[in-house]
JSON list of C-alpha atoms in Angstrom, two decimals:
[
{"chain": "A", "resi": 1, "resn": "MET", "atom": "CA", "xyz": [-0.96, -7.02, 5.42]},
{"chain": "A", "resi": 2, "resn": "ARG", "atom": "CA", "xyz": [-1.82, -4.92, 2.42]},
{"chain": "A", "resi": 3, "resn": "PRO", "atom": "CA", "xyz": [-0.14, -1.50, 2.13]},
{"chain": "A", "resi": 4, "resn": "VAL", "atom": "CA", "xyz": [-2.14, 1.50, 3.31]},
{"chain": "A", "resi": 5, "resn": "PRO", "atom": "CA", "xyz": [-1.68, 5.24, 2.78]},
{"chain": "A", "resi": 6, "resn": "PRO", "atom": "CA", "xyz": [0.02, 7.09, 5.67]},
{"chain": "A", "resi": 7, "resn": "PRO", "atom": "CA", "xyz": [-2.68, 8.43, 8.05]},
{"chain": "A", "resi": 8, "resn": "SER", "atom": "CA", "xyz": [-1.06, 11.88, 8.13]},
{"chain": "A", "resi": 9, "resn": "MET", "atom": "CA", "xyz": [-1.61, 12.22, 4.41]},
{"chain": "A", "resi": 10, "resn": "LEU", "atom": "CA", "xyz": [-5.38, 12.18, 4.87]},
{"chain": "A", "resi": 11, "resn": "ASP", "atom": "CA", "xyz": [-5.66, 13.74, 8.31]},
{"chain": "A", "resi": 12, "resn": "ASP", "atom": "CA", "xyz": [-3.21, 16.63, 7.93]},
{"chain": "A", "resi": 13, "resn": "THR", "atom": "CA", "xyz": [-4.19, 19.22, 5.33]},
{"chain": "A", "resi": 14, "resn": "THR", "atom": "CA", "xyz": [-0.59, 20.44, 5.15]},
{"chain": "A", "resi": 15, "resn": "SER", "atom": "CA", "xyz": [0.72, 17.03, 4.01]},
{"chain": "A", "resi": 16, "resn": "PRO", "atom": "CA", "xyz": [1.96, 16.60, 0.43]},
{"chain": "A", "resi": 17, "resn": "VAL", "atom": "CA", "xyz": [-0.78, 15.64, -2.03]},
{"chain": "A", "resi": 18, "resn": "PHE", "atom": "CA", "xyz": [1.44, 12.88, -3.46]},
{"chain": "A", "resi": 19, "resn": "ALA", "atom": "CA", "xyz": [3.53, 10.35, -1.52]},
{"chain": "A", "resi": 20, "resn": "THR", "atom": "CA", "xyz": [5.49, 7.34, -2.66]},
{"chain": "A", "resi": 21, "resn": "ALA", "atom": "CA", "xyz": [3.84, 4.04, -1.74]},
{"chain": "A", "resi": 22, "resn": "GLU", "atom": "CA", "xyz": [7.10, 2.36, -0.82]},
{"chain": "A", "resi": 23, "resn": "GLU", "atom": "CA", "xyz": [5.57, -0.96, 0.29]},
{"chain": "A", "resi": 24, "resn": "MET", "atom": "CA", "xyz": [3.53, -1.48, -2.86]},
{"chain": "A", "resi": 25, "resn": "PRO", "atom": "CA", "xyz": [6.16, -2.87, -5.28]},
{"chain": "A", "resi": 26, "resn": "ALA", "atom": "CA", "xyz": [7.16, -5.73, -2.98]},
{"chain": "A", "resi": 27, "resn": "TRP", "atom": "CA", "xyz": [3.52, -6.49, -2.06]},
{"chain": "A", "resi": 28, "resn": "VAL", "atom": "CA", "xyz": [2.49, -6.55, -5.72]},
{"chain": "A", "resi": 29, "resn": "ARG", "atom": "CA", "xyz": [5.39, -8.79, -6.64]},
{"chain": "A", "resi": 30, "resn": "ASP", "atom": "CA", "xyz": [4.74, -11.21, -3.76]},
{"chain": "A", "resi": 31, "resn": "THR", "atom": "CA", "xyz": [0.97, -11.25, -4.31]},
{"chain": "A", "resi": 32, "resn": "PHE", "atom": "CA", "xyz": [0.41, -11.25, -8.07]},
{"chain": "A", "resi": 33, "resn": "ILE", "atom": "CA", "xyz": [3.72, -11.82, -9.87]},
{"chain": "A", "resi": 34, "resn": "ASP", "atom": "CA", "xyz": [5.57, -14.43, -7.78]},
{"chain": "A", "resi": 35, "resn": "ALA", "atom": "CA", "xyz": [4.74, -17.86, -9.22]},
{"chain": "A", "resi": 36, "resn": "ASP", "atom": "CA", "xyz": [4.64, -19.31, -5.69]},
{"chain": "A", "resi": 37, "resn": "SER", "atom": "CA", "xyz": [1.85, -16.97, -4.56]},
{"chain": "A", "resi": 38, "resn": "PRO", "atom": "CA", "xyz": [-1.54, -18.68, -4.11]},
{"chain": "A", "resi": 39, "resn": "ILE", "atom": "CA", "xyz": [-3.14, -15.91, -6.19]},
{"chain": "A", "resi": 40, "resn": "HIS", "atom": "CA", "xyz": [-0.35, -15.57, -8.74]},
{"chain": "A", "resi": 41, "resn": "ASN", "atom": "CA", "xyz": [-1.65, -14.25, -12.08]},
{"chain": "A", "resi": 42, "resn": "PRO", "atom": "CA", "xyz": [0.30, -15.49, -15.13]},
{"chain": "A", "resi": 43, "resn": "ASP", "atom": "CA", "xyz": [-1.11, -12.58, -17.15]},
{"chain": "A", "resi": 44, "resn": "HIS", "atom": "CA", "xyz": [1.42, -10.39, -15.30]},
{"chain": "A", "resi": 45, "resn": "ALA", "atom": "CA", "xyz": [4.46, -12.59, -16.01]},
{"chain": "A", "resi": 46, "resn": "HIS", "atom": "CA", "xyz": [6.11, -9.88, -18.13]},
{"chain": "A", "resi": 47, "resn": "LEU", "atom": "CA", "xyz": [6.08, -7.55, -15.11]},
{"chain": "A", "resi": 48, "resn": "ARG", "atom": "CA", "xyz": [8.79, -9.65, -13.47]},
{"chain": "A", "resi": 49, "resn": "PHE", "atom": "CA", "xyz": [11.13, -7.48, -15.50]},
{"chain": "A", "resi": 50, "resn": "ALA", "atom": "CA", "xyz": [9.30, -4.18, -14.98]},
{"chain": "A", "resi": 51, "resn": "ASP", "atom": "CA", "xyz": [10.20, -1.39, -12.61]},
{"chain": "A", "resi": 52, "resn": "ILE", "atom": "CA", "xyz": [6.92, 0.01, -11.24]},
{"chain": "A", "resi": 53, "resn": "GLY", "atom": "CA", "xyz": [6.68, 3.03, -8.97]},
{"chain": "A", "resi": 54, "resn": "PHE", "atom": "CA", "xyz": [3.56, 3.61, -6.88]},
{"chain": "A", "resi": 55, "resn": "LEU", "atom": "CA", "xyz": [2.09, 6.84, -5.54]},
{"chain": "A", "resi": 56, "resn": "TRP", "atom": "CA", "xyz": [-0.71, 7.64, -3.10]},
{"chain": "A", "resi": 57, "resn": "THR", "atom": "CA", "xyz": [-2.60, 10.84, -3.83]},
{"chain": "A", "resi": 58, "resn": "THR", "atom": "CA", "xyz": [-5.24, 12.96, -2.13]},
{"chain": "A", "resi": 59, "resn": "VAL", "atom": "CA", "xyz": [-5.99, 14.91, -5.30]},
{"chain": "A", "resi": 60, "resn": "GLY", "atom": "CA", "xyz": [-9.53, 14.24, -6.47]},
{"chain": "A", "resi": 61, "resn": "ASN", "atom": "CA", "xyz": [-9.82, 13.18, -10.11]},
{"chain": "A", "resi": 62, "resn": "SER", "atom": "CA", "xyz": [-12.63, 12.36, -12.50]},
{"chain": "A", "resi": 63, "resn": "LYS", "atom": "CA", "xyz": [-12.97, 11.46, -16.17]},
{"chain": "A", "resi": 64, "resn": "LYS", "atom": "CA", "xyz": [-16.12, 11.50, -18.25]},
{"chain": "A", "resi": 65, "resn": "GLY", "atom": "CA", "xyz": [-18.19, 12.07, -15.12]},
{"chain": "A", "resi": 66, "resn": "ARG", "atom": "CA", "xyz": [-16.74, 9.13, -13.16]},
{"chain": "A", "resi": 67, "resn": "ARG", "atom": "CA", "xyz": [-14.36, 9.18, -10.22]},
{"chain": "A", "resi": 68, "resn": "VAL", "atom": "CA", "xyz": [-10.83, 8.06, -11.03]},
{"chain": "A", "resi": 69, "resn": "ILE", "atom": "CA", "xyz": [-9.30, 5.95, -8.25]},
{"chain": "A", "resi": 70, "resn": "GLY", "atom": "CA", "xyz": [-6.26, 4.61, -10.05]},
{"chain": "A", "resi": 71, "resn": "GLN", "atom": "CA", "xyz": [-4.09, 5.41, -13.03]},
{"chain": "A", "resi": 72, "resn": "CYS", "atom": "CA", "xyz": [-1.20, 3.66, -14.75]},
{"chain": "A", "resi": 73, "resn": "GLU", "atom": "CA", "xyz": [1.24, 5.67, -16.86]},
{"chain": "A", "resi": 74, "resn": "THR", "atom": "CA", "xyz": [4.65, 5.14, -18.36]},
{"chain": "A", "resi": 75, "resn": "GLY", "atom": "CA", "xyz": [7.41, 6.52, -16.16]},
{"chain": "A", "resi": 76, "resn": "SER", "atom": "CA", "xyz": [8.79, 8.81, -18.85]},
{"chain": "A", "resi": 77, "resn": "PRO", "atom": "CA", "xyz": [6.61, 11.88, -19.52]},
{"chain": "A", "resi": 78, "resn": "GLN", "atom": "CA", "xyz": [4.44, 11.41, -22.61]},
{"chain": "A", "resi": 79, "resn": "GLY", "atom": "CA", "xyz": [2.74, 13.75, -25.03]},
{"chain": "A", "resi": 80, "resn": "THR", "atom": "CA", "xyz": [3.78, 17.06, -26.53]},
{"chain": "A", "resi": 81, "resn": "MET", "atom": "CA", "xyz": [6.08, 18.84, -24.09]},
{"chain": "A", "resi": 82, "resn": "GLY", "atom": "CA", "xyz": [8.81, 21.42, -24.39]},
{"chain": "A", "resi": 83, "resn": "LYS", "atom": "CA", "xyz": [12.33, 20.62, -23.22]},
{"chain": "A", "resi": 84, "resn": "TRP", "atom": "CA", "xyz": [11.90, 22.45, -19.93]},
{"chain": "A", "resi": 85, "resn": "SER", "atom": "CA", "xyz": [8.50, 20.91, -19.23]},
{"chain": "A", "resi": 86, "resn": "ARG", "atom": "CA", "xyz": [9.83, 17.41, -19.92]},
{"chain": "A", "resi": 87, "resn": "ALA", "atom": "CA", "xyz": [12.96, 17.98, -17.84]},
{"chain": "A", "resi": 88, "resn": "ARG", "atom": "CA", "xyz": [10.86, 19.36, -14.96]},
{"chain": "A", "resi": 89, "resn": "ALA", "atom": "CA", "xyz": [8.52, 16.35, -15.08]},
{"chain": "A", "resi": 90, "resn": "GLU", "atom": "CA", "xyz": [11.45, 13.90, -15.14]},
{"chain": "A", "resi": 91, "resn": "MET", "atom": "CA", "xyz": [13.08, 15.71, -12.22]},
{"chain": "A", "resi": 92, "resn": "GLN", "atom": "CA", "xyz": [9.89, 15.27, -10.15]},
{"chain": "A", "resi": 93, "resn": "VAL", "atom": "CA", "xyz": [9.75, 11.56, -10.96]},
{"chain": "A", "resi": 94, "resn": "LYS", "atom": "CA", "xyz": [13.40, 11.14, -9.95]},
{"chain": "A", "resi": 95, "resn": "GLN", "atom": "CA", "xyz": [12.75, 12.99, -6.70]},
{"chain": "A", "resi": 96, "resn": "TRP", "atom": "CA", "xyz": [10.01, 10.47, -5.90]},
{"chain": "A", "resi": 97, "resn": "PHE", "atom": "CA", "xyz": [11.74, 7.25, -6.96]},
{"chain": "A", "resi": 98, "resn": "GLY", "atom": "CA", "xyz": [15.42, 8.09, -7.46]},
{"chain": "A", "resi": 99, "resn": "HIS", "atom": "CA", "xyz": [15.14, 7.16, -11.15]},
{"chain": "A", "resi": 100, "resn": "VAL", "atom": "CA", "xyz": [12.53, 6.93, -13.92]},
{"chain": "A", "resi": 101, "resn": "PRO", "atom": "CA", "xyz": [10.61, 3.64, -13.59]},
{"chain": "A", "resi": 102, "resn": "ASP", "atom": "CA", "xyz": [8.95, 1.80, -16.47]},
{"chain": "A", "resi": 103, "resn": "PHE", "atom": "CA", "xyz": [5.49, 2.56, -15.09]},
{"chain": "A", "resi": 104, "resn": "ILE", "atom": "CA", "xyz": [3.95, 4.78, -12.42]},
{"chain": "A", "resi": 105, "resn": "ILE", "atom": "CA", "xyz": [0.70, 3.69, -10.79]},
{"chain": "A", "resi": 106, "resn": "THR", "atom": "CA", "xyz": [-1.14, 6.37, -8.83]},
{"chain": "A", "resi": 107, "resn": "LEU", "atom": "CA", "xyz": [-3.81, 5.32, -6.31]},
{"chain": "A", "resi": 108, "resn": "ASP", "atom": "CA", "xyz": [-6.51, 7.41, -4.62]},
{"chain": "A", "resi": 109, "resn": "ALA", "atom": "CA", "xyz": [-5.44, 7.40, -0.97]},
{"chain": "A", "resi": 110, "resn": "GLU", "atom": "CA", "xyz": [-8.91, 8.04, 0.45]},
{"chain": "A", "resi": 111, "resn": "TYR", "atom": "CA", "xyz": [-10.47, 5.21, -1.55]},
{"chain": "A", "resi": 112, "resn": "CYS", "atom": "CA", "xyz": [-7.66, 2.81, -0.69]},
{"chain": "A", "resi": 113, "resn": "ARG", "atom": "CA", "xyz": [-8.00, 3.54, 3.03]},
{"chain": "A", "resi": 114, "resn": "GLU", "atom": "CA", "xyz": [-11.75, 2.87, 3.04]},
{"chain": "A", "resi": 115, "resn": "CYS", "atom": "CA", "xyz": [-12.25, 0.05, 0.53]},
{"chain": "A", "resi": 116, "resn": "GLY", "atom": "CA", "xyz": [-12.32, -3.66, 1.33]},
{"chain": "A", "resi": 117, "resn": "ASP", "atom": "CA", "xyz": [-9.56, -6.08, 0.42]},
{"chain": "A", "resi": 118, "resn": "ALA", "atom": "CA", "xyz": [-11.29, -7.42, -2.68]},
{"chain": "A", "resi": 119, "resn": "GLU", "atom": "CA", "xyz": [-11.84, -3.92, -4.04]},
{"chain": "A", "resi": 120, "resn": "PHE", "atom": "CA", "xyz": [-8.24, -2.94, -3.31]},
{"chain": "A", "resi": 121, "resn": "MET", "atom": "CA", "xyz": [-6.83, -6.00, -5.03]},
{"chain": "A", "resi": 122, "resn": "ALA", "atom": "CA", "xyz": [-9.14, -5.53, -8.02]},
{"chain": "A", "resi": 123, "resn": "LEU", "atom": "CA", "xyz": [-8.03, -1.90, -8.34]},
{"chain": "A", "resi": 124, "resn": "VAL", "atom": "CA", "xyz": [-4.34, -2.78, -8.23]},
{"chain": "A", "resi": 125, "resn": "GLU", "atom": "CA", "xyz": [-4.73, -5.61, -10.74]},
{"chain": "A", "resi": 126, "resn": "HIS", "atom": "CA", "xyz": [-6.77, -3.36, -13.02]},
{"chain": "A", "resi": 127, "resn": "GLU", "atom": "CA", "xyz": [-3.85, -0.95, -13.18]},
{"chain": "A", "resi": 128, "resn": "LEU", "atom": "CA", "xyz": [-1.36, -3.81, -13.64]},
{"chain": "A", "resi": 129, "resn": "TYR", "atom": "CA", "xyz": [-3.32, -4.95, -16.70]},
{"chain": "A", "resi": 130, "resn": "HIS", "atom": "CA", "xyz": [-2.64, -1.52, -18.23]},
{"chain": "A", "resi": 131, "resn": "ALA", "atom": "CA", "xyz": [1.11, -2.15, -17.79]},
{"chain": "A", "resi": 132, "resn": "ALA", "atom": "CA", "xyz": [1.70, -4.25, -20.88]},
{"chain": "A", "resi": 133, "resn": "GLN", "atom": "CA", "xyz": [4.52, -5.56, -23.02]},
{"chain": "A", "resi": 134, "resn": "ASP", "atom": "CA", "xyz": [4.39, -4.37, -26.62]},
{"chain": "A", "resi": 135, "resn": "VAL", "atom": "CA", "xyz": [3.96, -6.89, -29.45]},
{"chain": "A", "resi": 136, "resn": "ASP", "atom": "CA", "xyz": [5.09, -6.98, -33.07]},
{"chain": "A", "resi": 137, "resn": "ALA", "atom": "CA", "xyz": [2.92, -7.32, -36.17]},
{"chain": "A", "resi": 138, "resn": "LEU", "atom": "CA", "xyz": [2.64, -11.07, -35.60]},
{"chain": "A", "resi": 139, "resn": "GLY", "atom": "CA", "xyz": [1.63, -10.69, -31.96]},
{"chain": "A", "resi": 140, "resn": "ALA", "atom": "CA", "xyz": [4.98, -11.80, -30.53]},
{"chain": "A", "resi": 141, "resn": "PRO", "atom": "CA", "xyz": [6.31, -9.96, -27.44]},
{"chain": "A", "resi": 142, "resn": "LYS", "atom": "CA", "xyz": [8.75, -7.16, -28.25]},
{"chain": "A", "resi": 143, "resn": "PHE", "atom": "CA", "xyz": [12.18, -6.85, -26.65]},
{"chain": "A", "resi": 144, "resn": "SER", "atom": "CA", "xyz": [14.68, -4.02, -26.85]},
{"chain": "A", "resi": 145, "resn": "ARG", "atom": "CA", "xyz": [17.54, -4.72, -29.25]},
{"chain": "A", "resi": 146, "resn": "THR", "atom": "CA", "xyz": [19.93, -2.73, -27.08]},
{"chain": "A", "resi": 147, "resn": "THR", "atom": "CA", "xyz": [19.03, -3.94, -23.58]},
{"chain": "A", "resi": 148, "resn": "GLY", "atom": "CA", "xyz": [17.16, -7.19, -24.19]},
{"chain": "A", "resi": 149, "resn": "ARG", "atom": "CA", "xyz": [14.45, -6.02, -21.79]},
{"chain": "A", "resi": 150, "resn": "PRO", "atom": "CA", "xyz": [10.75, -6.10, -22.70]},
{"chain": "A", "resi": 151, "resn": "VAL", "atom": "CA", "xyz": [9.38, -3.04, -24.49]},
{"chain": "A", "resi": 152, "resn": "PHE", "atom": "CA", "xyz": [6.61, -1.74, -22.25]},
{"chain": "A", "resi": 153, "resn": "VAL", "atom": "CA", "xyz": [3.48, 0.15, -23.30]},
{"chain": "A", "resi": 154, "resn": "ILE", "atom": "CA", "xyz": [0.12, 1.19, -21.85]},
{"chain": "A", "resi": 155, "resn": "ARG", "atom": "CA", "xyz": [-2.66, -1.22, -22.80]},
{"chain": "A", "resi": 156, "resn": "GLY", "atom": "CA", "xyz": [-6.26, -0.08, -23.22]},
{"chain": "A", "resi": 157, "resn": "HIS", "atom": "CA", "xyz": [-9.31, -1.79, -21.75]},
{"chain": "A", "resi": 158, "resn": "ASP", "atom": "CA", "xyz": [-10.62, -5.05, -23.20]},
{"chain": "A", "resi": 159, "resn": "VAL", "atom": "CA", "xyz": [-14.17, -3.68, -23.10]},
{"chain": "A", "resi": 160, "resn": "GLU", "atom": "CA", "xyz": [-15.63, -0.17, -23.11]},
{"chain": "A", "resi": 161, "resn": "GLU", "atom": "CA", "xyz": [-19.40, -0.25, -23.49]},
{"chain": "A", "resi": 162, "resn": "PHE", "atom": "CA", "xyz": [-22.63, 0.98, -21.91]},
{"chain": "A", "resi": 163, "resn": "VAL", "atom": "CA", "xyz": [-24.72, -1.43, -19.85]},
{"chain": "A", "resi": 164, "resn": "GLY", "atom": "CA", "xyz": [-27.82, -0.18, -21.67]},
{"chain": "A", "resi": 165, "resn": "VAL", "atom": "CA", "xyz": [-26.41, -1.11, -25.08]},
{"chain": "A", "resi": 166, "resn": "VAL", "atom": "CA", "xyz": [-25.56, -4.62, -23.90]},
{"chain": "A", "resi": 167, "resn": "ARG", "atom": "CA", "xyz": [-29.02, -4.96, -22.36]},
{"chain": "A", "resi": 168, "resn": "ARG", "atom": "CA", "xyz": [-30.72, -3.90, -25.61]},
{"chain": "A", "resi": 169, "resn": "TYR", "atom": "CA", "xyz": [-28.59, -5.69, -28.19]},
{"chain": "A", "resi": 170, "resn": "GLY", "atom": "CA", "xyz": [-26.83, -8.50, -26.36]},
{"chain": "A", "resi": 171, "resn": "ALA", "atom": "CA", "xyz": [-23.22, -9.37, -25.59]},
{"chain": "A", "resi": 172, "resn": "ASP", "atom": "CA", "xyz": [-22.42, -10.83, -29.01]},
{"chain": "A", "resi": 173, "resn": "ALA", "atom": "CA", "xyz": [-23.69, -7.82, -30.96]},
{"chain": "A", "resi": 174, "resn": "VAL", "atom": "CA", "xyz": [-21.47, -5.39, -29.09]},
{"chain": "A", "resi": 175, "resn": "GLY", "atom": "CA", "xyz": [-18.42, -7.66, -28.80]},
{"chain": "A", "resi": 176, "resn": "VAL", "atom": "CA", "xyz": [-18.38, -8.24, -25.05]},
{"chain": "A", "resi": 177, "resn": "ARG", "atom": "CA", "xyz": [-19.18, -11.96, -24.96]},
{"chain": "A", "resi": 178, "resn": "ALA", "atom": "CA", "xyz": [-15.83, -12.87, -23.39]},
{"chain": "A", "resi": 179, "resn": "MET", "atom": "CA", "xyz": [-16.37, -10.34, -20.60]},
{"chain": "A", "resi": 180, "resn": "VAL", "atom": "CA", "xyz": [-19.90, -11.57, -19.94]},
{"chain": "A", "resi": 181, "resn": "ASP", "atom": "CA", "xyz": [-18.73, -15.19, -19.88]},
{"chain": "A", "resi": 182, "resn": "ALA", "atom": "CA", "xyz": [-15.96, -14.28, -17.42]},
{"chain": "A", "resi": 183, "resn": "ALA", "atom": "CA", "xyz": [-18.45, -12.44, -15.19]},
{"chain": "A", "resi": 184, "resn": "ASN", "atom": "CA", "xyz": [-20.72, -15.49, -15.13]},
{"chain": "A", "resi": 185, "resn": "GLN", "atom": "CA", "xyz": [-17.93, -17.75, -13.89]},
{"chain": "A", "resi": 186, "resn": "LYS", "atom": "CA", "xyz": [-17.06, -18.26, -10.25]},
{"chain": "A", "resi": 187, "resn": "PRO", "atom": "CA", "xyz": [-14.29, -15.80, -9.23]},
{"chain": "A", "resi": 188, "resn": "GLU", "atom": "CA", "xyz": [-10.82, -17.33, -9.38]},
{"chain": "A", "resi": 189, "resn": "ILE", "atom": "CA", "xyz": [-9.80, -15.58, -6.15]},
{"chain": "A", "resi": 190, "resn": "ALA", "atom": "CA", "xyz": [-11.51, -16.97, -3.06]},
{"chain": "A", "resi": 191, "resn": "ARG", "atom": "CA", "xyz": [-12.26, -15.04, 0.13]},
{"chain": "A", "resi": 192, "resn": "VAL", "atom": "CA", "xyz": [-9.63, -16.95, 2.11]},
{"chain": "A", "resi": 193, "resn": "GLN", "atom": "CA", "xyz": [-6.97, -16.08, -0.49]},
{"chain": "A", "resi": 194, "resn": "ILE", "atom": "CA", "xyz": [-7.89, -12.41, -0.32]},
{"chain": "A", "resi": 195, "resn": "ALA", "atom": "CA", "xyz": [-7.62, -12.49, 3.46]},
{"chain": "A", "resi": 196, "resn": "HIS", "atom": "CA", "xyz": [-4.20, -14.13, 3.19]},
{"chain": "A", "resi": 197, "resn": "ALA", "atom": "CA", "xyz": [-2.91, -11.44, 0.84]},
{"chain": "A", "resi": 198, "resn": "CYS", "atom": "CA", "xyz": [-4.40, -8.41, 2.57]},
{"chain": "A", "resi": 199, "resn": "GLY", "atom": "CA", "xyz": [-5.05, -9.39, 6.17]},
{"chain": "A", "resi": 200, "resn": "THR", "atom": "CA", "xyz": [-7.87, -7.01, 7.08]},
{"chain": "A", "resi": 201, "resn": "CYS", "atom": "CA", "xyz": [-10.98, -8.29, 8.75]},
{"chain": "A", "resi": 202, "resn": "GLN", "atom": "CA", "xyz": [-13.87, -6.77, 6.80]},
{"chain": "A", "resi": 203, "resn": "LEU", "atom": "CA", "xyz": [-14.20, -8.12, 3.27]},
{"chain": "A", "resi": 204, "resn": "LYS", "atom": "CA", "xyz": [-16.65, -6.61, 0.82]},
{"chain": "A", "resi": 205, "resn": "VAL", "atom": "CA", "xyz": [-16.77, -9.45, -1.62]},
{"chain": "A", "resi": 206, "resn": "ALA", "atom": "CA", "xyz": [-19.65, -9.49, -4.08]}
]
C-alpha cells in the first residue's frame, strides 16, 4: 500500500501543518530504487546512497500562478541566511528527522490523499528526478574526496516551455523533441504495476 497522510492532519485544524512521512523512504526505495522492483527506475540509481526525508504539509503553495504539490530541496538550508537563521532552520530539520538528510521532499497532503495511484507515483518520481548527483566538467559523477559519497545537488527540469509556443513553432524549434517523443511512446509503467506498488482500487491513468 502506498503511504498516505495521517487523517488527523487534514481533519483537525489544530494539527501541525508539517508532519514527517515516515513510511515514504522505505516505500520509495522498494518501489523505484530497488533493482528487484518491477517498476525499478535506473535513473535513480545514485539515490541508493542518498538520505531523503519526506514531509506532508497542509500549507497551500503556488508558484507563477500554479499550485505547488511537491518540492525537493537539499537538507541543509540554502541561500543567504544569518548564523541564527541557519541554526534555527537546521534545528527544525533535526527535530523532524533526527539529523540533516541529503534531501527533503515535501508533499501536499490534501493532493496526496485525493489523487490516484498513477498521479501519486508521478509526483514522487518528479521530485526524485530533482534529487541529482553532481557531475564534473566532463559529465562524470562527482564524489566527495573526504567521504567517498556522491555529491548531491538539485537538478532543474529537462523542459520548461509553453504549450502555445510548441504548437506554433514545433518541438524541434523550441528544443523539446525528446519530451514529445517520450510522450508519444507507450508508458513504461503499466496499470497492473501501479496497482502492485500502491494498492488502491481507483486508478486515474490517462
